[in-house]
mmCIF file of C-alpha atoms in Angstrom:
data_model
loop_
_atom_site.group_PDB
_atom_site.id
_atom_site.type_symbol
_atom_site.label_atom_id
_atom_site.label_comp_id
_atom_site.label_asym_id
_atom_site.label_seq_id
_atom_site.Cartn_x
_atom_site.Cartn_y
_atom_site.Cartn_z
ATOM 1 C CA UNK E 8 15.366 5.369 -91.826
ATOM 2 C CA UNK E 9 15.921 1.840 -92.778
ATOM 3 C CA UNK E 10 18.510 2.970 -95.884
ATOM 4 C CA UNK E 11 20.952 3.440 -92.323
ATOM 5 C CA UNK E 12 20.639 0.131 -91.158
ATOM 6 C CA UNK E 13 22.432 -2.896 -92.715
ATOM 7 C CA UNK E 14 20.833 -5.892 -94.108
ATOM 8 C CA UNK E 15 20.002 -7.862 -91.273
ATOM 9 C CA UNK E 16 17.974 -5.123 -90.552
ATOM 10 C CA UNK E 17 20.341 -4.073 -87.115
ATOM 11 C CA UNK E 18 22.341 -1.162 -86.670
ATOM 12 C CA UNK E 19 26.240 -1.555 -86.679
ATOM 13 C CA UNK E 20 28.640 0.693 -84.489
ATOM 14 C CA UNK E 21 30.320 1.601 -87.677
ATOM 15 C CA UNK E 22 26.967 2.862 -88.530
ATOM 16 C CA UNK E 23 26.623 4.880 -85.275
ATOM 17 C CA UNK E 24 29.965 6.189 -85.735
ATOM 18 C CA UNK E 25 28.996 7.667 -88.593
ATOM 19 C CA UNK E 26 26.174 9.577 -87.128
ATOM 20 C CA UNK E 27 28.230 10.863 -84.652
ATOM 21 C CA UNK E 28 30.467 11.958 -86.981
ATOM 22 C CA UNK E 29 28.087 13.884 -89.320
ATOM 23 C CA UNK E 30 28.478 17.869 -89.214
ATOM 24 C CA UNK E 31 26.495 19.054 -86.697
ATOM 25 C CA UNK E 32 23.952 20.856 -88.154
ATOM 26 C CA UNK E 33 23.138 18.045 -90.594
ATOM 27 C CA UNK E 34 22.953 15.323 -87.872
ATOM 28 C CA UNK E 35 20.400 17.934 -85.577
ATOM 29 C CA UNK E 36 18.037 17.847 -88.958
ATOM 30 C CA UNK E 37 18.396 14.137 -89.493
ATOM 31 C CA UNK E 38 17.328 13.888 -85.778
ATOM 32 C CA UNK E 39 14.405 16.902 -86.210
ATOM 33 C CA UNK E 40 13.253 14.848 -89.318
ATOM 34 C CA UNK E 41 12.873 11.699 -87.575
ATOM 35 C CA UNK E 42 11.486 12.889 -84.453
ATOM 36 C CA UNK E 43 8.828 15.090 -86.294
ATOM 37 C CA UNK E 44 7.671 11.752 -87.978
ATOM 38 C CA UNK E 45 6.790 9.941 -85.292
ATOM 39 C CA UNK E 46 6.247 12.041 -82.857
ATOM 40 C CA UNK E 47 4.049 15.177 -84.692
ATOM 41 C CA UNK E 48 2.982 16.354 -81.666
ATOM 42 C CA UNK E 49 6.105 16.718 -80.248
ATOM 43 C CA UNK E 50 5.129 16.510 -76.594
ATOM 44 C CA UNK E 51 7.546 15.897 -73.775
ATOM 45 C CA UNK E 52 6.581 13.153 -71.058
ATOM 46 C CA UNK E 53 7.307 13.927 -67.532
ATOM 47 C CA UNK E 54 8.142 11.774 -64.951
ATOM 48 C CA UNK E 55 8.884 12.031 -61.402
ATOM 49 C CA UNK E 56 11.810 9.576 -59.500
ATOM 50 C CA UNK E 57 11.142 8.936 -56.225
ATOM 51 C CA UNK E 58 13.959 6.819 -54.330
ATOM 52 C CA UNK E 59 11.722 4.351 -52.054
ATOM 53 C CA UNK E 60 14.819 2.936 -50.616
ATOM 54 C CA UNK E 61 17.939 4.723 -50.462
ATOM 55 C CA UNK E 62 21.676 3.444 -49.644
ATOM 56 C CA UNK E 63 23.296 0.571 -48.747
ATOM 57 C CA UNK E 64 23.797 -1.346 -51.952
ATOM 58 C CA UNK E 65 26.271 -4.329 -52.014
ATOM 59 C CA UNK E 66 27.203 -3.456 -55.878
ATOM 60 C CA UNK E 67 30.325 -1.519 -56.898
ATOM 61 C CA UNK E 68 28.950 0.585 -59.534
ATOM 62 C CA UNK E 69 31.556 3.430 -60.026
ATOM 63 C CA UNK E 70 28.902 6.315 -60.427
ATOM 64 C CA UNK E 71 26.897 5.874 -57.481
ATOM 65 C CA UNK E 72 26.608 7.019 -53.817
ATOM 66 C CA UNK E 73 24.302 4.521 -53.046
ATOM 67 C CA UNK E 74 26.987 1.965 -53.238
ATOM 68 C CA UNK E 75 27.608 0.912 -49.202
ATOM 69 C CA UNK E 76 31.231 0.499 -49.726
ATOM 70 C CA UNK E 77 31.679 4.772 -50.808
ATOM 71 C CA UNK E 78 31.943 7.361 -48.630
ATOM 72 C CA UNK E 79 29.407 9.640 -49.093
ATOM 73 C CA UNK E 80 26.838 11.738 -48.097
ATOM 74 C CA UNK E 81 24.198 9.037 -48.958
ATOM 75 C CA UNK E 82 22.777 6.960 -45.765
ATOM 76 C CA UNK E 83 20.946 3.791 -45.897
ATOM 77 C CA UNK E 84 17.726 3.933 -45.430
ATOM 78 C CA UNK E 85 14.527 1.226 -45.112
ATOM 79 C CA UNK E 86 12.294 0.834 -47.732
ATOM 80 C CA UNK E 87 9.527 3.609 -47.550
ATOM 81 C CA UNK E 88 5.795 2.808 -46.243
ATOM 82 C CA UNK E 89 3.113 2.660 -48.703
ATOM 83 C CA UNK E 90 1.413 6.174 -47.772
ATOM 84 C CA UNK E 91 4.292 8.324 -47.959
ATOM 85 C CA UNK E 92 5.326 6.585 -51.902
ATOM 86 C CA UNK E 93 1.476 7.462 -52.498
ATOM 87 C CA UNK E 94 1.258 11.026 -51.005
ATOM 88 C CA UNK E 95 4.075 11.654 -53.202
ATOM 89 C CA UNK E 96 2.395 10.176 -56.197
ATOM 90 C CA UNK E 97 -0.312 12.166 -55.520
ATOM 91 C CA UNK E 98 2.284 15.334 -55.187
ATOM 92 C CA UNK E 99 3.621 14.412 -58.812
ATOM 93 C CA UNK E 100 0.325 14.026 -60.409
ATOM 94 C CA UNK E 101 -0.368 17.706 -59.223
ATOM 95 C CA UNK E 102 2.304 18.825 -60.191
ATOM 96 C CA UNK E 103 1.831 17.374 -63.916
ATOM 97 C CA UNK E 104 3.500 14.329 -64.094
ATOM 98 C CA UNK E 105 2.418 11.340 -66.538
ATOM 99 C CA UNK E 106 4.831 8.613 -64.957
ATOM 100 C CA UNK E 107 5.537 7.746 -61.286
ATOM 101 C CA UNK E 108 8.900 5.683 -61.099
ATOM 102 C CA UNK E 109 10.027 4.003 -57.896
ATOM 103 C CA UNK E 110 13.562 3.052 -57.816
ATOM 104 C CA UNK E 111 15.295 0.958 -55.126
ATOM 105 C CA UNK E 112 18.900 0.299 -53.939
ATOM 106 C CA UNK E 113 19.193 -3.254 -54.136
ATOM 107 C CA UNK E 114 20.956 -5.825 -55.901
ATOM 108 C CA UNK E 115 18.115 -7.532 -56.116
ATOM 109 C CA UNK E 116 14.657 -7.625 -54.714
ATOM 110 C CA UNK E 117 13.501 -10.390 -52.195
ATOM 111 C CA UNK E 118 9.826 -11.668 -52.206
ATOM 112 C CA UNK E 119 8.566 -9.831 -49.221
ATOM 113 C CA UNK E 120 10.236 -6.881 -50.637
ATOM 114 C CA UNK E 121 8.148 -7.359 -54.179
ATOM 115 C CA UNK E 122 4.785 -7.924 -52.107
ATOM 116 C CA UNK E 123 5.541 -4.766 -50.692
ATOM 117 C CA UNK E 124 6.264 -2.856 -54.115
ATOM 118 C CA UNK E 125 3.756 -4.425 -55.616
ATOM 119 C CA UNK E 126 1.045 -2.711 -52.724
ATOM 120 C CA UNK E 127 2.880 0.716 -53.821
ATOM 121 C CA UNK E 128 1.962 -0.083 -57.683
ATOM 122 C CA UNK E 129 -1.206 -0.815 -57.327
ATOM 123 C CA UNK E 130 -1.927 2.394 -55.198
ATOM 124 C CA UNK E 131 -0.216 4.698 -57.786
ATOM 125 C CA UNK E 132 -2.440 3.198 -60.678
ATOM 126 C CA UNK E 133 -5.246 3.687 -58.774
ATOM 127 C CA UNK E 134 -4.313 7.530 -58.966
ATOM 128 C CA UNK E 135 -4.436 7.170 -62.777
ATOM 129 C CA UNK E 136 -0.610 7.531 -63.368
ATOM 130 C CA UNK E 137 2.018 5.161 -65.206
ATOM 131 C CA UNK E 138 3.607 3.304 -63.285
ATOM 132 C CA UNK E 139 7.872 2.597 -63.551
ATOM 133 C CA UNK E 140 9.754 0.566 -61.159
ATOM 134 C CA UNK E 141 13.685 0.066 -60.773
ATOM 135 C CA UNK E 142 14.646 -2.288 -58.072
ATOM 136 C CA UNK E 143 17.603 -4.297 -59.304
ATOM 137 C CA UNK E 144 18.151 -7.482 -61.308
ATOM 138 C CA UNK E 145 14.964 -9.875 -61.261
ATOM 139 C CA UNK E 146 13.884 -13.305 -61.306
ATOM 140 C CA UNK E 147 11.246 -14.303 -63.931
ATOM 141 C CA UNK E 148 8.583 -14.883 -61.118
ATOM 142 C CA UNK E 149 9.049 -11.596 -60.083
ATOM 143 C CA UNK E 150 8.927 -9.684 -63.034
ATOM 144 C CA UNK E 151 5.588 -11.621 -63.903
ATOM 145 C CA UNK E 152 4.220 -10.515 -60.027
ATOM 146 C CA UNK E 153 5.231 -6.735 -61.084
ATOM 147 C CA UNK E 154 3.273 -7.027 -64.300
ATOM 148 C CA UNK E 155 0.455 -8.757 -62.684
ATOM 149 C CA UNK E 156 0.582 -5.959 -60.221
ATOM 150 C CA UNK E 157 0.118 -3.767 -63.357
ATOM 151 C CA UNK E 158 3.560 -1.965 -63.601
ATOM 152 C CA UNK E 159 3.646 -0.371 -66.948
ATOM 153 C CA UNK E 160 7.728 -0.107 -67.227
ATOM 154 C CA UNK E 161 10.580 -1.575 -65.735
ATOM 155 C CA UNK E 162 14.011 0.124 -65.866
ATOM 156 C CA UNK E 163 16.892 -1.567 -65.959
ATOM 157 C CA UNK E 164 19.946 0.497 -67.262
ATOM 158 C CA UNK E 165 22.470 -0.919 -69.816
ATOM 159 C CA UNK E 166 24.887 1.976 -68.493
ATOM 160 C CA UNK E 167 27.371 1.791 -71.320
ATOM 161 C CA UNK E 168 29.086 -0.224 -73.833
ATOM 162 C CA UNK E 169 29.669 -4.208 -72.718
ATOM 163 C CA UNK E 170 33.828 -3.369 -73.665
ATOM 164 C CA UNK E 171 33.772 -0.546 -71.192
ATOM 165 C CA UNK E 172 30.972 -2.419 -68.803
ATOM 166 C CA UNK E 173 33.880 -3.854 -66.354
ATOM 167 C CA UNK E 174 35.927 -0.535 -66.365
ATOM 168 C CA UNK E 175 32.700 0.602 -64.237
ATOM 169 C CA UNK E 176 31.508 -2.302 -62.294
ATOM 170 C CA UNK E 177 31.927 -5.773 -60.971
ATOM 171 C CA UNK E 178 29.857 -6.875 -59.104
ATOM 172 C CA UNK E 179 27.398 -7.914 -61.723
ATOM 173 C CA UNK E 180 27.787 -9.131 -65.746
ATOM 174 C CA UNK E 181 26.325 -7.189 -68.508
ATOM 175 C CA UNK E 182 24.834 -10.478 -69.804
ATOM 176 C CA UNK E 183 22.600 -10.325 -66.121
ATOM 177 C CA UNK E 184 21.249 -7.142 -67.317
ATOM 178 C CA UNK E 185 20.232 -8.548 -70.346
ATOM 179 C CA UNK E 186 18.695 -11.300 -68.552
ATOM 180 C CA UNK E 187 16.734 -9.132 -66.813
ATOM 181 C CA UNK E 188 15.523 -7.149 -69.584
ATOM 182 C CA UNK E 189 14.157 -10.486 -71.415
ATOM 183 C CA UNK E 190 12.034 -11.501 -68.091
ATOM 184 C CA UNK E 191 10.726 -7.870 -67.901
ATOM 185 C CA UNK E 192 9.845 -8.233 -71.791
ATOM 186 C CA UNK E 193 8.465 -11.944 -71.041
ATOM 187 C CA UNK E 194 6.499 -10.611 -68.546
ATOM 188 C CA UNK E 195 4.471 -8.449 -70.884
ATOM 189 C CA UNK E 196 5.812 -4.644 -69.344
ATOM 190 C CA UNK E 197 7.324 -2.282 -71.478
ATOM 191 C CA UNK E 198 11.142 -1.800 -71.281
ATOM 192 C CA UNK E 199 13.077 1.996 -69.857
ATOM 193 C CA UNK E 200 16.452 0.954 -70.612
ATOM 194 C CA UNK E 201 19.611 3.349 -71.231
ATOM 195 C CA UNK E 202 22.529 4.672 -69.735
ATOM 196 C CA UNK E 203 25.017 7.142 -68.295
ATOM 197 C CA UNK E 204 27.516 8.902 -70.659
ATOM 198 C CA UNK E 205 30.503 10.660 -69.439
ATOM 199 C CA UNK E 206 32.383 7.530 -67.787
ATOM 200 C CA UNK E 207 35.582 8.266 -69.573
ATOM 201 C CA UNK E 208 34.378 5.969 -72.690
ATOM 202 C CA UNK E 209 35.208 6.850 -76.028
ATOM 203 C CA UNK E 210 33.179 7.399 -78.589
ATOM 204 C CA UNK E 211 33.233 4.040 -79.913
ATOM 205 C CA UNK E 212 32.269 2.642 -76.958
ATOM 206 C CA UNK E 213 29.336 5.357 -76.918
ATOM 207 C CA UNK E 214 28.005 3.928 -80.317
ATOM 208 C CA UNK E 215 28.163 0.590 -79.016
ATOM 209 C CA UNK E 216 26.271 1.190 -76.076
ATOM 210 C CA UNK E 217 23.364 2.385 -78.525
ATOM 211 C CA UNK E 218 24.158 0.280 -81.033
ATOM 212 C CA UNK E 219 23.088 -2.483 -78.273
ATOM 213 C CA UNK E 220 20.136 -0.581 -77.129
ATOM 214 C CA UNK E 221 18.863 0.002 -80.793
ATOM 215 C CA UNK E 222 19.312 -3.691 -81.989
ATOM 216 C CA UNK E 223 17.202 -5.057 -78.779
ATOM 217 C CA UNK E 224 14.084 -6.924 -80.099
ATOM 218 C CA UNK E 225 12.295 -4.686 -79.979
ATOM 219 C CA UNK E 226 14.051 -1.516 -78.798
ATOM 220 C CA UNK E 227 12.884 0.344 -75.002
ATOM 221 C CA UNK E 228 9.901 2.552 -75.479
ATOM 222 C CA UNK E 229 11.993 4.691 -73.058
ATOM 223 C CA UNK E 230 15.581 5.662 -73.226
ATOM 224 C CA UNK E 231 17.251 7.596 -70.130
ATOM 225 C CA UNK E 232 20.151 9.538 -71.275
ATOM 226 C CA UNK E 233 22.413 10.321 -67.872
ATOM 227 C CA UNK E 234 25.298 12.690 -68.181
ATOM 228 C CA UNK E 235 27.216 11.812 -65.126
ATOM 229 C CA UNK E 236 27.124 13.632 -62.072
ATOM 230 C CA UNK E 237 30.705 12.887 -60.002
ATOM 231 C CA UNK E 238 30.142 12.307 -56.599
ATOM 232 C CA UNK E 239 32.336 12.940 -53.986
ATOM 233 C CA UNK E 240 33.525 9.543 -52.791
ATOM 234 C CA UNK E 241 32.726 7.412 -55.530
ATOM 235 C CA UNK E 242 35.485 6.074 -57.845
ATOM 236 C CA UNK E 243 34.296 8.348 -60.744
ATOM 237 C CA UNK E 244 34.420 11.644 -58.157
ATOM 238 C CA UNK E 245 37.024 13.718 -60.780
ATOM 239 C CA UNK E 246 36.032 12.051 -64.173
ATOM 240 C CA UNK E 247 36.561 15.148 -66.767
ATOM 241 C CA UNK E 248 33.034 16.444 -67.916
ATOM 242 C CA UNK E 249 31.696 14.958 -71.380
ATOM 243 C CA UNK E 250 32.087 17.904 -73.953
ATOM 244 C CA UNK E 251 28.840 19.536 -73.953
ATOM 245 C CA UNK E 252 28.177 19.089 -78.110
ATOM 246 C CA UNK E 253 29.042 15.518 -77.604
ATOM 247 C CA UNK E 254 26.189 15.563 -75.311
ATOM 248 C CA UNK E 255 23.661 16.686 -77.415
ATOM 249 C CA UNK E 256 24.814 14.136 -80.294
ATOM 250 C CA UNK E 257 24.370 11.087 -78.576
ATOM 251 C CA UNK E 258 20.817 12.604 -77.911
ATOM 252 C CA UNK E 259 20.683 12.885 -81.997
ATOM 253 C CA UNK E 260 21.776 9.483 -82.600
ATOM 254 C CA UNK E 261 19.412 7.750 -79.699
ATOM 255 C CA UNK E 262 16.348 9.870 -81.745
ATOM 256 C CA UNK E 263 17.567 8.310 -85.059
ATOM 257 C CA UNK E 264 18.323 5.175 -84.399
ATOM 258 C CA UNK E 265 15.377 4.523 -81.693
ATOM 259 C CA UNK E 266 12.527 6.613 -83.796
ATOM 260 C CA UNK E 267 9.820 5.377 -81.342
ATOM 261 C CA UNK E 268 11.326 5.843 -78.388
ATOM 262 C CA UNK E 269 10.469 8.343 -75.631
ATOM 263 C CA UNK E 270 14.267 9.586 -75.319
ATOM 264 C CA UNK E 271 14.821 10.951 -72.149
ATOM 265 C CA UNK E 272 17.282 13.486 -70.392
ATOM 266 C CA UNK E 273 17.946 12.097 -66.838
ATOM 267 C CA UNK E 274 20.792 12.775 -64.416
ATOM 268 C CA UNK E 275 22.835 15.411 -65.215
ATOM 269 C CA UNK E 276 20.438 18.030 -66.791
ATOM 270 C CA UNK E 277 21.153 20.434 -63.966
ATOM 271 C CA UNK E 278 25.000 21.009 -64.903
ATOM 272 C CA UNK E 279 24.052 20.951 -68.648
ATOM 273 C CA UNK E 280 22.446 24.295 -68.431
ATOM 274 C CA UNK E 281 19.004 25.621 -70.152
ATOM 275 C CA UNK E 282 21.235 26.195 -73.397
ATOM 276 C CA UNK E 283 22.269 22.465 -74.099
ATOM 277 C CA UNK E 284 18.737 21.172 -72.639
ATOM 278 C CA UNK E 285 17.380 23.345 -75.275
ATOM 279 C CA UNK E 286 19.671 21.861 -78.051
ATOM 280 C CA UNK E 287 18.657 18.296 -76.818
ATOM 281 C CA UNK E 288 15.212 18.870 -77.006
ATOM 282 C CA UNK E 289 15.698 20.007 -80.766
ATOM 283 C CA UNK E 290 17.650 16.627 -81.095
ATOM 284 C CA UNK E 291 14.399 14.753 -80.273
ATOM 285 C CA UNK E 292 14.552 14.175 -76.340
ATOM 286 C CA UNK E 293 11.039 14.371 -75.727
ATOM 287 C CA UNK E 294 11.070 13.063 -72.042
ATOM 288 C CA UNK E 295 12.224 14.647 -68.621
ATOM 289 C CA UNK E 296 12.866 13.514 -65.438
ATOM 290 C CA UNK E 297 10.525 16.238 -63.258
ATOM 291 C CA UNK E 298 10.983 17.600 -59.719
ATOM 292 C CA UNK E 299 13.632 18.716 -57.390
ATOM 293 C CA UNK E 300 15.369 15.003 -56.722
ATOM 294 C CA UNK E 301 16.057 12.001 -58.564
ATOM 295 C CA UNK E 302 17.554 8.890 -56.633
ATOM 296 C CA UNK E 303 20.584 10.963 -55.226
ATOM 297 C CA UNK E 304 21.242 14.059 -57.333
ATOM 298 C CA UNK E 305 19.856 17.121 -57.418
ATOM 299 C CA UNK E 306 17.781 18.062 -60.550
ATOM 300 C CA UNK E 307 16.306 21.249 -61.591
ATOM 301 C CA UNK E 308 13.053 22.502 -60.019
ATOM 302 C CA UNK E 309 9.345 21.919 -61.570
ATOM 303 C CA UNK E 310 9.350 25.618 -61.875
ATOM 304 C CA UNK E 311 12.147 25.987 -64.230
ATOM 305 C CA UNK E 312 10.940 22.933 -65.895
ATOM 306 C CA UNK E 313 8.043 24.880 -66.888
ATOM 307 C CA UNK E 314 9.244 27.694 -67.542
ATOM 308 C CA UNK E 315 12.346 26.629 -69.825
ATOM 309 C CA UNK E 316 9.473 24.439 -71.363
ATOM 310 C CA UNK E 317 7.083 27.428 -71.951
ATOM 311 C CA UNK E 318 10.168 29.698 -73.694
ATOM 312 C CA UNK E 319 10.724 26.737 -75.850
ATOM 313 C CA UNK E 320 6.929 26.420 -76.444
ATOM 314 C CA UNK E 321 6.847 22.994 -76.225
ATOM 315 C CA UNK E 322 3.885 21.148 -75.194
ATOM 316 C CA UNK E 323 3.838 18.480 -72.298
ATOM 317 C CA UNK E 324 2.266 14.974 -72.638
ATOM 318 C CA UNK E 325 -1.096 14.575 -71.427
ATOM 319 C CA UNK E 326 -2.311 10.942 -71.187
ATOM 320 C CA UNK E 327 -0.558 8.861 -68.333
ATOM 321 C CA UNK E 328 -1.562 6.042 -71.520
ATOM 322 C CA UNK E 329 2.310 3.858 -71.417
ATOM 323 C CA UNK E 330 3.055 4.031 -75.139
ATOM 324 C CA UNK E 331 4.200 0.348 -76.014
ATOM 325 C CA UNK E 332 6.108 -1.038 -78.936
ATOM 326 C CA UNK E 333 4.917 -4.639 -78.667
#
């Protein structure tokens, strides 16, 4: 795929663009083609989410009930003791899961609160699963405690373009996200870094968004794809619903442009139907987010996982191995 890229070797938007804009059947085979290459066996990686501390964030971010200053349904909550995260590991390992991911609603982590995450990695290694964390912006010491821990990923979302970055949130800079992502890299983890499409951006602002992704050095072994879920109470609450098609393309061009990458459908998969998860999985998503709940949102049942998985006879990852691209 390097003919798409320009000479410094980085993708352009102008280049993404141009993906997107491809007829649709000839992007889906560009996107088969790529993902057949380098993934041949074309399994698809499940993960559970489990929300170890819910509500009562101080950031603004339009999407999300968490955010203390919405009113929703969401109540704060204190961070989770170590045997209920690990009897819930131990549910999502039954249940087939490679990756265990732990996400927190904080700004950013204190100390005591990464010795105690750092008990809660330990114990879902020891189960033999992958281990994910998402717990806010972090400090280089911290990230280095994580890995040390032996956390194999660390998400930190880009969300979206860094044009349409403020039309979302405040509170925070898109350049501290990228901070974050260097001192997770430094740190020796592997990177789960996307977004959430749908925000009202255009699709310009799309292609940026993965235009940024793609060009990071090197690019997140795993990319969540979000197709935003309004809340009631949030600022985003009656955002229009991203075309369905459009959907699926941004899928295409996050295959393409990030061969390696475990491309993931996140949020949102519940309103997108079996039809368009089906089209996204021939676009080269080859990762799920697996159980009844994410952070907040519903998301469909293990059950239907399987079965939708079974119809499509696609094979699920095995090894709870991370795949790494450094």
């Amino acid at each position: 795929m390097r003919k798409e890229l320009d000479a410094s070797g980085a993708w352009s938007v102008a280049q993404i663009e141009a993906l997107f804009a491809l007829p649709f059947n000839e992007l889906m085979l560009k996107a088969q083609e790529t993902h057949k290459a380098y993934f041949p066996e074309g399994d698809v990686e499940l993960a559970t989410l489990l929300s170890i501390k819910t509500g009562g964030c101080p950031e603004d971010c339009g999407y999300c009930p968490q955010a203390a200053r919405y009113d929703t349904d969401v109540k704060a909550e204190k961070l989770m003791g170590l045997e209920e995260v690990l009897e819930a590991a131990k549910a999502a390992k039954a249940a087939g899961s490679n990756r265990f991911c732990m996400g927190a609603a904080w700004r950013e982590p204190k100390d005591r609160d990464i010795e105690k995450v750092t008990a809660m990695i330990k114990g879902v290694k020891a189960l033999g699963l992958e281990t994910c964390a998402t717990l806010g912006m972090l400090e280089e010491d911290q990230a280095k405690a994580l890995s040390d821990a032996g956390l194999d990923f660390y998400n930190h979302n880009l969300d979206t373009s860094e044009d349409f970055y403020r039309s979302v949130i405040s509170t925070r800079g898109y350049q501290d996200r990228l901070d974050t992502i260097s001192h997770v890299r430094s740190a020796g983890m592997s990177v789960c870094c996307g977004g959430i499409v749908g925000m009202g951006e255009s699709r310009e602002q799309r292609a940026a968004f993965l235009a940024r992704l793609a060009n990071l050095s090197p690019y997140p072994e795993s990319v969540p794809i979000n197709h935003l879920v309004p809340v009631a109470g949030t600022p985003l609450a009656d955002q229009k619903p991203l075309d369905p098609l459009e959907f699926v393309r941004t899928i295409a061009v996050a295959r393409i442009t990030m061969p390696k990458a475990r491309v993931r459908l996140s949020a949102g998969r519940q309103e997108l139907g079996r039809a368009v998860q089906a089209m996204c999985f021939l676009a080269g998503a080859n990762s799920i987010f697996y159980g009844e709940q994410l952070l907040t949102t519903g998301n469909p049942e293990a059950e239907q996982d399987r079965a939708l998985l079974s119809e499509l006879g696609l094979k699920t990852k095995q090894s709870c191995k991370a795949e790494v691209l450094v």
